[in-house]
XYZ file of C-alpha atoms in Angstrom:
198
model
C 57.467 -35.578 -98.474
C 53.784 -34.877 -97.774
C 52.946 -38.539 -98.375
C 55.642 -39.643 -95.889
C 54.278 -37.256 -93.199
C 50.757 -38.501 -93.793
C 51.891 -42.152 -93.561
C 53.736 -41.402 -90.315
C 50.662 -39.732 -88.788
C 48.434 -42.600 -89.893
C 50.804 -45.176 -88.380
C 51.040 -43.188 -85.121
C 47.219 -42.950 -84.893
C 46.909 -46.708 -85.437
C 49.419 -47.436 -82.644
C 47.628 -45.087 -80.219
C 44.295 -46.718 -81.023
C 45.658 -50.226 -80.436
C 47.278 -49.242 -77.138
C 44.199 -47.516 -75.740
C 41.721 -50.222 -76.775
C 43.875 -53.053 -75.504
C 44.442 -51.147 -72.243
C 40.675 -50.839 -71.698
C 40.209 -54.597 -71.900
C 42.554 -55.317 -68.979
C 41.195 -55.391 -65.441
C 43.405 -53.779 -62.808
C 44.982 -56.292 -60.513
C 46.195 -54.200 -57.615
C 44.743 -50.694 -57.629
C 46.530 -47.917 -55.772
C 44.839 -47.191 -52.464
C 43.270 -43.912 -51.418
C 45.892 -41.751 -49.666
C 45.571 -42.046 -45.878
C 43.484 -45.204 -46.159
C 44.226 -48.921 -46.142
C 41.261 -49.577 -48.419
C 41.984 -49.987 -52.101
C 39.638 -48.498 -54.668
C 38.978 -51.991 -56.038
C 37.802 -53.082 -52.560
C 35.148 -50.370 -52.236
C 31.480 -51.484 -52.474
C 29.676 -50.759 -55.735
C 28.062 -47.342 -56.054
C 24.456 -47.143 -54.926
C 21.823 -45.861 -57.393
C 20.804 -42.240 -56.974
C 17.595 -41.653 -55.069
C 15.056 -39.565 -56.959
C 14.127 -36.276 -55.337
C 10.362 -36.151 -54.817
C 8.534 -33.760 -57.112
C 5.837 -31.644 -55.456
C 2.416 -33.090 -56.183
C -0.192 -31.079 -58.067
C -1.656 -28.454 -55.792
C 1.669 -27.650 -54.190
C 4.250 -25.210 -55.372
C 7.809 -25.448 -54.139
C 6.689 -26.771 -50.763
C 3.661 -24.473 -50.247
C 1.019 -26.897 -48.964
C -2.266 -27.497 -50.710
C -5.316 -25.845 -49.156
C -8.692 -27.545 -48.793
C -11.141 -25.314 -50.729
C -14.142 -26.692 -48.831
C -13.266 -24.487 -45.840
C -14.324 -21.477 -47.940
C -17.660 -22.926 -49.141
C -19.797 -20.366 -47.294
C -17.616 -17.401 -48.209
C -18.968 -14.661 -50.474
C -17.216 -14.471 -53.853
C -16.289 -11.121 -55.442
C -14.871 -11.402 -58.973
C -14.932 -7.641 -59.644
C -12.743 -6.150 -56.909
C -9.475 -7.413 -58.462
C -10.600 -7.373 -62.121
C -8.059 -4.650 -62.966
C -5.328 -6.735 -61.322
C -5.639 -9.681 -63.733
C -2.157 -10.994 -64.591
C -1.302 -12.006 -68.164
C 1.141 -14.647 -69.368
C 3.241 -15.220 -72.456
C 2.415 -18.119 -74.762
C 3.192 -21.524 -73.222
C 4.579 -19.901 -70.056
C 3.730 -19.818 -66.366
C 6.378 -17.213 -65.528
C 4.838 -14.151 -63.902
C 5.730 -10.988 -65.832
C 7.593 -8.294 -63.924
C 5.111 -5.778 -65.337
C 2.375 -7.509 -63.292
C 4.249 -7.157 -59.989
C 2.318 -3.997 -58.945
C -1.003 -5.799 -59.512
C 0.055 -8.749 -57.379
C 1.352 -6.389 -54.694
C -2.024 -4.606 -54.621
C -3.847 -7.915 -54.113
C -1.355 -8.898 -51.384
C -1.750 -5.552 -49.606
C -5.540 -5.942 -49.532
C -5.353 -9.467 -48.094
C -2.799 -8.496 -45.452
C -5.022 -5.582 -44.387
C -8.072 -7.908 -44.259
C -6.790 -11.164 -42.706
C -10.251 -12.750 -42.397
C -10.638 -12.736 -46.190
C -9.218 -15.343 -48.561
C -8.470 -15.596 -52.258
C -9.118 -17.915 -55.157
C -6.490 -17.698 -57.904
C -7.705 -18.947 -61.270
C -5.372 -20.033 -64.064
C -6.569 -19.684 -67.661
C -5.136 -20.477 -71.110
C -5.844 -19.660 -74.736
C -7.578 -22.175 -77.006
C -4.425 -23.732 -78.480
C -3.222 -27.081 -77.145
C -5.016 -30.085 -75.717
C -7.453 -29.844 -72.853
C -5.137 -31.831 -70.554
C -2.096 -29.690 -71.392
C -3.995 -26.455 -70.820
C -5.365 -27.678 -67.483
C -1.803 -28.338 -66.357
C -0.538 -24.997 -67.683
C -3.435 -23.151 -66.040
C -2.576 -24.829 -62.742
C 1.071 -23.801 -63.019
C 0.003 -20.210 -63.708
C -2.286 -20.116 -60.679
C 0.418 -21.655 -58.473
C 3.030 -19.172 -59.699
C 0.756 -16.274 -58.714
C 0.035 -17.927 -55.362
C 3.746 -18.288 -54.682
C 4.308 -14.586 -55.415
C 1.488 -13.655 -53.026
C 2.916 -15.867 -50.262
C 6.350 -14.311 -50.815
C 4.713 -10.915 -50.289
C 3.378 -11.998 -46.893
C -0.084 -13.399 -47.635
C -0.950 -16.463 -45.555
C -0.617 -19.576 -47.727
C -3.679 -21.186 -46.118
C -5.815 -18.259 -47.306
C -5.159 -18.876 -51.010
C -6.741 -21.620 -53.088
C -5.982 -22.265 -56.745
C -7.992 -23.641 -59.627
C -7.252 -24.197 -63.305
C -9.904 -23.703 -65.950
C -7.501 -24.395 -68.825
C -9.089 -23.084 -71.998
C -12.699 -23.567 -70.810
C -13.436 -19.932 -69.865
C -11.994 -17.558 -72.465
C -12.230 -13.842 -71.698
C -12.205 -13.068 -75.448
C -13.963 -15.223 -78.077
C -11.586 -14.481 -80.984
C -9.132 -16.851 -82.659
C -6.111 -14.601 -83.056
C -3.260 -13.249 -80.946
C -5.334 -10.257 -79.800
C -7.821 -12.634 -78.153
C -5.287 -15.251 -77.073
C -3.184 -12.680 -75.200
C -6.273 -11.775 -73.102
C -7.074 -15.434 -72.419
C -3.615 -16.373 -71.073
C -4.311 -14.990 -67.626
C -4.582 -15.398 -63.889
C -7.615 -13.936 -62.132
C -8.095 -13.160 -58.448
C -11.456 -13.815 -56.738
C -11.903 -12.337 -53.259
C -13.503 -14.647 -50.698
C -15.125 -13.000 -47.688
C -16.369 -14.901 -44.631
C -20.061 -14.898 -43.866
C -21.141 -12.074 -41.622
C -21.820 -13.088 -38.060
C -25.398 -12.391 -36.967
C -25.760 -9.582 -34.469
C -26.309 -10.830 -30.861
């Protein structure tokens, strides 16, 4: 009985396979038209290839335009004022941690209260990975912080970014304790030169 059922199933499967494969080899002669249209599906022009969506070039982040850093050449640099606001990243990530939101908000508040000043956002990585990979990751980290600052109301044209990759470690060690301090984004305040008194 079991053998007969198995033979029946096997025969049925063979018939279904033959029908479907032979059906795929036939070309439709007269295809049913689209309802409400005199055009038949077979008469439609071939599909056009998809157009690639442009990817933002390096130095842009989701449409935030790149800023020419040369406009801040004569500005005074202050690396200490935001030292406590350094943002830290997880391994192989450019996602800004929610725990760093108050730091970024403090930097944004300062810049909004002092609109003549500007900011350099530096992206840094730990020593693992190639130099090229870490440069790219450092750039993504700096751009992610810049995007958060712009979303908080800082003028985009007052923020420049730079990636140092793994070239400037904050800690010299070769373990997670050091690496966690080196995966960071730092904020450098840029102040315009003082105008001479008349």
